[in-house]
PDB file of C-alpha atoms and ligand atoms in Angstrom:
ATOM      1  CA  UNK A  22      39.664 126.363 132.272  1.00 91.00           C
ATOM      2  CA  UNK A  23      41.788 128.062 129.647  1.00 96.00           C
ATOM      3  CA  UNK A  24      40.471 129.793 126.538  1.00 97.00           C
ATOM      4  CA  UNK A  25      41.698 126.830 124.488  1.00 98.00           C
ATOM      5  CA  UNK A  26      39.876 124.318 126.665  1.00 98.00           C
ATOM      6  CA  UNK A  27      36.654 126.324 126.522  1.00 98.00           C
ATOM      7  CA  UNK A  28      36.821 126.585 122.731  1.00 98.00           C
ATOM      8  CA  UNK A  29      37.433 122.853 122.406  1.00 98.00           C
ATOM      9  CA  UNK A  30      34.514 122.107 124.694  1.00 98.00           C
ATOM     10  CA  UNK A  31      32.158 124.348 122.693  1.00 98.00           C
ATOM     11  CA  UNK A  32      33.296 122.774 119.419  1.00 98.00           C
ATOM     12  CA  UNK A  33      32.249 119.383 120.719  1.00 97.00           C
ATOM     13  CA  UNK A  34      28.732 120.705 121.378  1.00 96.00           C
ATOM     14  CA  UNK A  35      28.098 122.263 117.987  1.00 97.00           C
ATOM     15  CA  UNK A  36      27.881 120.877 114.434  1.00 98.00           C
ATOM     16  CA  UNK A  37      31.041 121.487 112.412  1.00 97.00           C
ATOM     17  CA  UNK A  38      29.258 123.653 109.810  1.00 97.00           C
ATOM     18  CA  UNK A  39      28.251 126.233 112.445  1.00 98.00           C
ATOM     19  CA  UNK A  40      30.526 129.256 112.290  1.00 98.00           C
ATOM     20  CA  UNK A  41      31.827 130.233 115.703  1.00 98.00           C
ATOM     21  CA  UNK A  42      32.532 133.957 115.957  1.00 98.00           C
ATOM     22  CA  UNK A  43      34.553 134.850 119.058  1.00 98.00           C
ATOM     23  CA  UNK A  44      33.250 138.150 120.435  1.00 98.00           C
ATOM     24  CA  UNK A  45      36.232 140.006 121.796  1.00 98.00           C
ATOM     25  CA  UNK A  46      34.929 143.339 123.073  1.00 97.00           C
ATOM     26  CA  UNK A  47      37.045 144.197 126.152  1.00 96.00           C
ATOM     27  CA  UNK A  48      39.176 141.097 125.571  1.00 97.00           C
ATOM     28  CA  UNK A  49      42.984 141.449 125.443  1.00 97.00           C
ATOM     29  CA  UNK A  50      44.952 140.722 122.283  1.00 98.00           C
ATOM     30  CA  UNK A  51      46.823 138.038 124.259  1.00 97.00           C
ATOM     31  CA  UNK A  52      43.575 136.158 124.852  1.00 98.00           C
ATOM     32  CA  UNK A  53      42.678 136.678 121.192  1.00 98.00           C
ATOM     33  CA  UNK A  54      45.985 135.131 120.186  1.00 98.00           C
ATOM     34  CA  UNK A  55      45.210 132.135 122.342  1.00 98.00           C
ATOM     35  CA  UNK A  56      41.821 131.786 120.624  1.00 98.00           C
ATOM     36  CA  UNK A  57      43.538 132.066 117.256  1.00 98.00           C
ATOM     37  CA  UNK A  58      45.988 129.337 118.222  1.00 98.00           C
ATOM     38  CA  UNK A  59      42.984 127.179 119.155  1.00 98.00           C
ATOM     39  CA  UNK A  60      41.704 127.587 115.597  1.00 98.00           C
ATOM     40  CA  UNK A  61      39.396 130.618 115.803  1.00 98.00           C
ATOM     41  CA  UNK A  62      39.526 132.754 112.650  1.00 98.00           C
ATOM     42  CA  UNK A  63      36.315 134.765 113.086  1.00 98.00           C
ATOM     43  CA  UNK A  64      36.441 137.629 115.571  1.00 98.00           C
ATOM     44  CA  UNK A  65      33.601 140.041 116.380  1.00 98.00           C
ATOM     45  CA  UNK A  66      33.823 143.543 117.803  1.00 98.00           C
ATOM     46  CA  UNK A  67      31.197 146.189 118.538  1.00 97.00           C
ATOM     47  CA  UNK A  68      33.340 149.322 118.792  1.00 97.00           C
ATOM     48  CA  UNK A  69      35.312 150.653 115.877  1.00 98.00           C
ATOM     49  CA  UNK A  70      38.151 152.314 117.802  1.00 97.00           C
ATOM     50  CA  UNK A  71      38.823 149.275 119.957  1.00 98.00           C
ATOM     51  CA  UNK A  72      38.752 147.027 116.901  1.00 98.00           C
ATOM     52  CA  UNK A  73      41.178 149.196 114.919  1.00 98.00           C
ATOM     53  CA  UNK A  74      43.727 149.075 117.727  1.00 98.00           C
ATOM     54  CA  UNK A  75      43.489 145.297 117.927  1.00 98.00           C
ATOM     55  CA  UNK A  76      43.651 144.871 114.170  1.00 98.00           C
ATOM     56  CA  UNK A  77      46.890 146.798 114.214  1.00 98.00           C
ATOM     57  CA  UNK A  78      48.320 144.640 116.998  1.00 98.00           C
ATOM     58  CA  UNK A  79      47.252 141.454 115.226  1.00 98.00           C
ATOM     59  CA  UNK A  80      48.527 142.365 111.770  1.00 97.00           C
ATOM     60  CA  UNK A  81      50.743 139.292 111.754  1.00 98.00           C
ATOM     61  CA  UNK A  82      47.581 137.122 111.633  1.00 97.00           C
ATOM     62  CA  UNK A  83      46.288 138.071 108.180  1.00 91.00           C
ATOM     63  CA  UNK A  84      43.674 135.329 107.830  1.00 97.00           C
ATOM     64  CA  UNK A  85      41.432 136.690 110.575  1.00 98.00           C
ATOM     65  CA  UNK A  86      37.911 137.462 109.379  1.00 98.00           C
ATOM     66  CA  UNK A  87      36.534 140.503 111.218  1.00 98.00           C
ATOM     67  CA  UNK A  88      32.838 140.814 112.063  1.00 98.00           C
ATOM     68  CA  UNK A  89      31.221 144.065 113.151  1.00 98.00           C
ATOM     69  CA  UNK A  90      28.349 143.396 115.566  1.00 98.00           C
ATOM     70  CA  UNK A  91      27.588 146.822 117.086  1.00 97.00           C
ATOM     71  CA  UNK A  92      25.148 149.543 116.126  1.00 96.00           C
ATOM     72  CA  UNK A  93      26.511 151.412 113.104  1.00 96.00           C
ATOM     73  CA  UNK A  94      26.790 155.139 113.348  1.00 95.00           C
ATOM     74  CA  UNK A  95      26.444 156.724 109.933  1.00 95.00           C
ATOM     75  CA  UNK A  96      29.661 158.711 110.235  1.00 96.00           C
ATOM     76  CA  UNK A  97      31.676 155.551 110.946  1.00 97.00           C
ATOM     77  CA  UNK A  98      30.164 153.430 108.188  1.00 97.00           C
ATOM     78  CA  UNK A  99      32.973 153.959 105.717  1.00 97.00           C
ATOM     79  CA  UNK A 100      35.718 152.949 108.151  1.00 97.00           C
ATOM     80  CA  UNK A 101      33.709 149.942 109.261  1.00 98.00           C
ATOM     81  CA  UNK A 102      33.359 148.810 105.652  1.00 97.00           C
ATOM     82  CA  UNK A 103      37.080 149.171 105.142  1.00 97.00           C
ATOM     83  CA  UNK A 104      38.015 147.166 108.220  1.00 97.00           C
ATOM     84  CA  UNK A 105      35.405 144.416 108.530  1.00 98.00           C
ATOM     85  CA  UNK A 106      34.456 141.637 106.114  1.00 98.00           C
ATOM     86  CA  UNK A 107      31.112 140.975 107.779  1.00 98.00           C
ATOM     87  CA  UNK A 108      28.582 143.394 109.256  1.00 98.00           C
ATOM     88  CA  UNK A 109      25.921 141.685 111.395  1.00 98.00           C
ATOM     89  CA  UNK A 110      24.109 144.793 112.494  1.00 98.00           C
ATOM     90  CA  UNK A 111      22.477 146.445 109.479  1.00 98.00           C
ATOM     91  CA  UNK A 112      19.450 147.549 111.431  1.00 96.00           C
ATOM     92  CA  UNK A 113      17.487 149.989 109.282  1.00 96.00           C
ATOM     93  CA  UNK A 114      16.837 151.331 105.795  1.00 96.00           C
ATOM     94  CA  UNK A 115      18.982 154.416 106.036  1.00 96.00           C
ATOM     95  CA  UNK A 116      22.101 152.522 107.058  1.00 97.00           C
ATOM     96  CA  UNK A 117      21.542 149.833 104.414  1.00 98.00           C
ATOM     97  CA  UNK A 118      21.271 152.496 101.748  1.00 98.00           C
ATOM     98  CA  UNK A 119      24.358 154.280 102.988  1.00 98.00           C
ATOM     99  CA  UNK A 120      26.427 151.090 103.160  1.00 98.00           C
ATOM    100  CA  UNK A 121      25.437 150.173  99.626  1.00 98.00           C
ATOM    101  CA  UNK A 122      26.508 153.560  98.335  1.00 97.00           C
ATOM    102  CA  UNK A 123      29.840 153.441 100.189  1.00 97.00           C
ATOM    103  CA  UNK A 124      30.487 149.804  99.244  1.00 97.00           C
ATOM    104  CA  UNK A 125      30.447 150.719  95.556  1.00 95.00           C
ATOM    105  CA  UNK A 126      33.987 151.991  96.062  1.00 92.00           C
ATOM    106  CA  UNK A 127      35.326 148.809  97.683  1.00 91.00           C
ATOM    107  CA  UNK A 128      37.091 146.016  95.830  1.00 87.00           C
ATOM    108  CA  UNK A 129      35.191 143.296  97.753  1.00 87.00           C
ATOM    109  CA  UNK A 130      31.503 143.598  98.557  1.00 93.00           C
ATOM    110  CA  UNK A 131      30.849 143.273 102.310  1.00 97.00           C
ATOM    111  CA  UNK A 132      28.882 140.330 103.666  1.00 98.00           C
ATOM    112  CA  UNK A 133      25.953 141.750 105.571  1.00 98.00           C
ATOM    113  CA  UNK A 134      23.235 140.505 107.855  1.00 98.00           C
ATOM    114  CA  UNK A 135      19.998 142.309 108.634  1.00 98.00           C
ATOM    115  CA  UNK A 136      19.487 142.709 112.371  1.00 98.00           C
ATOM    116  CA  UNK A 137      15.865 141.922 113.159  1.00 98.00           C
ATOM    117  CA  UNK A 138      13.905 142.675 116.284  1.00 96.00           C
ATOM    118  CA  UNK A 139      11.903 139.512 116.525  1.00 95.00           C
ATOM    119  CA  UNK A 140      10.441 140.431 119.943  1.00 94.00           C
ATOM    120  CA  UNK A 141       9.745 143.978 121.139  1.00 89.00           C
ATOM    121  CA  UNK A 142      12.725 145.402 123.024  1.00 87.00           C
ATOM    122  CA  UNK A 143      13.143 149.128 123.685  1.00 85.00           C
ATOM    123  CA  UNK A 144      16.869 148.636 124.306  1.00 83.00           C
ATOM    124  CA  UNK A 145      17.696 147.065 120.969  1.00 87.00           C
ATOM    125  CA  UNK A 146      18.033 148.260 117.424  1.00 93.00           C
ATOM    126  CA  UNK A 147      16.711 146.239 114.526  1.00 96.00           C
ATOM    127  CA  UNK A 148      14.150 145.891 111.766  1.00 97.00           C
ATOM    128  CA  UNK A 149      10.570 145.181 112.728  1.00 96.00           C
ATOM    129  CA  UNK A 150       9.162 142.412 110.555  1.00 96.00           C
ATOM    130  CA  UNK A 151       6.572 144.454 108.577  1.00 96.00           C
ATOM    131  CA  UNK A 152       9.086 147.175 107.819  1.00 96.00           C
ATOM    132  CA  UNK A 153      11.633 144.636 106.629  1.00 98.00           C
ATOM    133  CA  UNK A 154       9.147 142.867 104.362  1.00 98.00           C
ATOM    134  CA  UNK A 155       8.137 146.208 102.850  1.00 98.00           C
ATOM    135  CA  UNK A 156      11.755 147.107 102.195  1.00 98.00           C
ATOM    136  CA  UNK A 157      12.648 143.949 100.276  1.00 98.00           C
ATOM    137  CA  UNK A 158      12.337 145.509  96.796  1.00 98.00           C
ATOM    138  CA  UNK A 159      14.716 148.237  97.895  1.00 98.00           C
ATOM    139  CA  UNK A 160      17.180 145.788  99.468  1.00 98.00           C
ATOM    140  CA  UNK A 161      17.190 143.724  96.277  1.00 98.00           C
ATOM    141  CA  UNK A 162      18.603 146.739  94.478  1.00 97.00           C
ATOM    142  CA  UNK A 163      21.625 147.015  96.751  1.00 97.00           C
ATOM    143  CA  UNK A 164      24.036 145.215  94.475  1.00 96.00           C
ATOM    144  CA  UNK A 165      27.130 146.335  96.330  1.00 97.00           C
ATOM    145  CA  UNK A 166      26.118 144.446  99.455  1.00 98.00           C
ATOM    146  CA  UNK A 167      26.002 140.684  99.811  1.00 98.00           C
ATOM    147  CA  UNK A 168      22.958 140.345 102.002  1.00 98.00           C
ATOM    148  CA  UNK A 169      23.515 136.879 103.456  1.00 98.00           C
ATOM    149  CA  UNK A 170      20.969 136.510 106.206  1.00 98.00           C
ATOM    150  CA  UNK A 171      19.506 137.672 109.482  1.00 98.00           C
ATOM    151  CA  UNK A 172      20.953 138.425 112.886  1.00 98.00           C
ATOM    152  CA  UNK A 173      19.006 138.640 116.101  1.00 98.00           C
ATOM    153  CA  UNK A 174      19.648 139.440 119.762  1.00 96.00           C
ATOM    154  CA  UNK A 175      16.885 138.497 122.186  1.00 96.00           C
ATOM    155  CA  UNK A 176      15.692 140.527 125.159  1.00 94.00           C
ATOM    156  CA  UNK A 177      16.864 139.401 128.605  1.00 93.00           C
ATOM    157  CA  UNK A 178      14.743 137.348 130.958  1.00 94.00           C
ATOM    158  CA  UNK A 179      13.082 134.864 128.596  1.00 96.00           C
ATOM    159  CA  UNK A 180      12.442 131.205 129.393  1.00 98.00           C
ATOM    160  CA  UNK A 181      14.106 128.521 127.288  1.00 98.00           C
ATOM    161  CA  UNK A 182      10.791 127.896 125.521  1.00 98.00           C
ATOM    162  CA  UNK A 183      10.448 131.586 124.652  1.00 98.00           C
ATOM    163  CA  UNK A 184      14.028 131.751 123.440  1.00 98.00           C
ATOM    164  CA  UNK A 185      13.604 128.709 121.216  1.00 98.00           C
ATOM    165  CA  UNK A 186      10.325 130.080 119.835  1.00 98.00           C
ATOM    166  CA  UNK A 187      11.948 133.423 119.043  1.00 98.00           C
ATOM    167  CA  UNK A 188      14.865 131.780 117.237  1.00 98.00           C
ATOM    168  CA  UNK A 189      12.437 129.636 115.251  1.00 98.00           C
ATOM    169  CA  UNK A 190      10.476 132.775 114.315  1.00 98.00           C
ATOM    170  CA  UNK A 191      13.712 134.256 113.017  1.00 98.00           C
ATOM    171  CA  UNK A 192      14.270 131.201 110.842  1.00 98.00           C
ATOM    172  CA  UNK A 193      10.694 131.403 109.560  1.00 98.00           C
ATOM    173  CA  UNK A 194      11.158 135.068 108.725  1.00 98.00           C
ATOM    174  CA  UNK A 195      14.266 134.155 106.725  1.00 98.00           C
ATOM    175  CA  UNK A 196      12.230 131.573 104.787  1.00 98.00           C
ATOM    176  CA  UNK A 197       9.524 134.116 104.115  1.00 98.00           C
ATOM    177  CA  UNK A 198      12.065 136.607 102.793  1.00 98.00           C
ATOM    178  CA  UNK A 199      13.464 133.963 100.472  1.00 97.00           C
ATOM    179  CA  UNK A 200      10.003 133.292  99.082  1.00 97.00           C
ATOM    180  CA  UNK A 201       9.213 136.957  98.585  1.00 97.00           C
ATOM    181  CA  UNK A 202      12.526 138.150  97.173  1.00 97.00           C
ATOM    182  CA  UNK A 203      15.660 137.038  95.387  1.00 96.00           C
ATOM    183  CA  UNK A 204      17.855 137.742  98.416  1.00 97.00           C
ATOM    184  CA  UNK A 205      20.051 134.739  99.293  1.00 93.00           C
ATOM    185  CA  UNK A 206      19.109 134.691 102.963  1.00 96.00           C
ATOM    186  CA  UNK A 207      20.956 131.539 104.092  1.00 97.00           C
ATOM    187  CA  UNK A 208      22.732 132.671 107.246  1.00 98.00           C
ATOM    188  CA  UNK A 209      21.208 132.941 110.697  1.00 98.00           C
ATOM    189  CA  UNK A 210      23.453 134.680 113.218  1.00 98.00           C
ATOM    190  CA  UNK A 211      21.811 133.910 116.522  1.00 98.00           C
ATOM    191  CA  UNK A 212      22.918 132.589 119.860  1.00 97.00           C
ATOM    192  CA  UNK A 213      25.216 134.072 122.483  1.00 98.00           C
ATOM    193  CA  UNK A 214      26.848 132.539 125.583  1.00 98.00           C
ATOM    194  CA  UNK A 215      23.601 131.953 127.423  1.00 97.00           C
ATOM    195  CA  UNK A 216      21.461 130.670 124.550  1.00 98.00           C
ATOM    196  CA  UNK A 217      23.651 129.222 121.789  1.00 98.00           C
ATOM    197  CA  UNK A 218      22.515 125.641 122.254  1.00 98.00           C
ATOM    198  CA  UNK A 219      18.907 126.737 121.742  1.00 98.00           C
ATOM    199  CA  UNK A 220      19.982 128.753 118.701  1.00 98.00           C
ATOM    200  CA  UNK A 221      21.593 125.652 117.226  1.00 98.00           C
ATOM    201  CA  UNK A 222      18.425 123.694 117.870  1.00 98.00           C
ATOM    202  CA  UNK A 223      16.671 126.354 115.744  1.00 98.00           C
ATOM    203  CA  UNK A 224      19.299 125.952 112.969  1.00 98.00           C
ATOM    204  CA  UNK A 225      21.616 128.894 113.619  1.00 98.00           C
ATOM    205  CA  UNK A 226      24.494 128.930 111.141  1.00 98.00           C
ATOM    206  CA  UNK A 227      26.588 131.503 113.036  1.00 98.00           C
ATOM    207  CA  UNK A 228      26.899 131.845 116.811  1.00 98.00           C
ATOM    208  CA  UNK A 229      28.531 134.794 118.576  1.00 98.00           C
ATOM    209  CA  UNK A 230      30.224 133.854 121.833  1.00 98.00           C
ATOM    210  CA  UNK A 231      32.043 136.143 124.232  1.00 98.00           C
ATOM    211  CA  UNK A 232      31.854 135.417 127.958  1.00 98.00           C
ATOM    212  CA  UNK A 233      31.724 131.657 127.681  1.00 98.00           C
ATOM    213  CA  UNK A 234      35.110 131.694 125.943  1.00 98.00           C
ATOM    214  CA  UNK A 235      36.877 134.603 127.605  1.00 98.00           C
ATOM    215  CA  UNK A 236      35.126 134.942 130.984  1.00 95.00           C
ATOM    216  CA  UNK A 237      32.935 137.745 132.337  1.00 91.00           C
ATOM    217  CA  UNK A 238      33.511 141.262 131.081  1.00 87.00           C
ATOM    218  CA  UNK A 239      34.307 143.960 133.626  1.00 78.00           C
ATOM    219  CA  UNK A 240      31.552 146.506 132.946  1.00 67.00           C
TER     220      UNK A 240
HETATM  221  C1  PLP B 323      28.497 141.015 123.390  1.00 80.37           C
HETATM  222  C2  PLP B 323      27.765 140.437 122.244  1.00 80.37           C
HETATM  223  C3  PLP B 323      27.749 139.050 122.015  1.00 80.37           C
HETATM  224  C4  PLP B 323      28.415 138.051 122.938  1.00 80.37           C
HETATM  225  O1  PLP B 323      27.720 137.977 124.137  1.00 80.37           O
HETATM  226  P1  PLP B 323      28.174 136.937 125.286  1.00 80.37           P
HETATM  227  O2  PLP B 323      27.038 136.937 126.207  1.00 80.37           O
HETATM  228  O3  PLP B 323      29.422 137.503 125.862  1.00 80.37           O
HETATM  229  O4  PLP B 323      28.407 135.634 124.602  1.00 80.37           O
HETATM  230  C5  PLP B 323      27.081 138.591 120.903  1.00 80.37           C
HETATM  231  N1  PLP B 323      26.454 139.427 120.050  1.00 80.37           N
HETATM  232  C6  PLP B 323      26.454 140.746 120.236  1.00 80.37           C
HETATM  233  C7  PLP B 323      25.742 141.608 119.254  1.00 80.37           C
HETATM  234  C8  PLP B 323      27.092 141.302 121.340  1.00 80.37           C
HETATM  235  O5  PLP B 323      27.072 142.629 121.512  1.00 80.37           O
END
């Protein structure tokens, strides 16, 4: 199947309001152009250098919306703010504070999501629930960021029931945050190639798909 056929097939499985972000780490700009031609406007990358190269090669497609999905290193935060409209991976207090300070100098506030660790996972970054709830008053003060919602990545090896439960817990956490703060937490970025249908069942608003569109990555 071609990239276009895969995208069309996925579109038929998901509600039209769900935002499909094509994750293009290690994907060629030719394949990205094919995805663009099939209607994709949201592209996600996890490495700054790779993304900058591609942005340069795709300059003729100015309506692309770029999403940063990787762990943010403090020294790259400024560049990431300048080159991405969305950041899905704001995973602790220090980086949130830094982004807010840097964003004060931008003309458009970045859309950000708080990456939460809904299940324990030593290999993943993200806010633990208690820490996030404690930090709400601080996050409410970050007026240069548009904190739109939560993002989660689940550990490997879960059953479908466990995956669905974890996505539902993420949604419940978002509801709790809305009750306890004035943050407009409406977006839920959850679901990747192997679990996006479960994420949609749990009311994901954004799904991030790589391999199912572009095929397996090499490494
Ligand atoms: C790579 C990646 C994805 C896409 O994963 P696939 O399994 O290729 O769909 C989604 N989100 C994040 C944060 C990623 O790093």
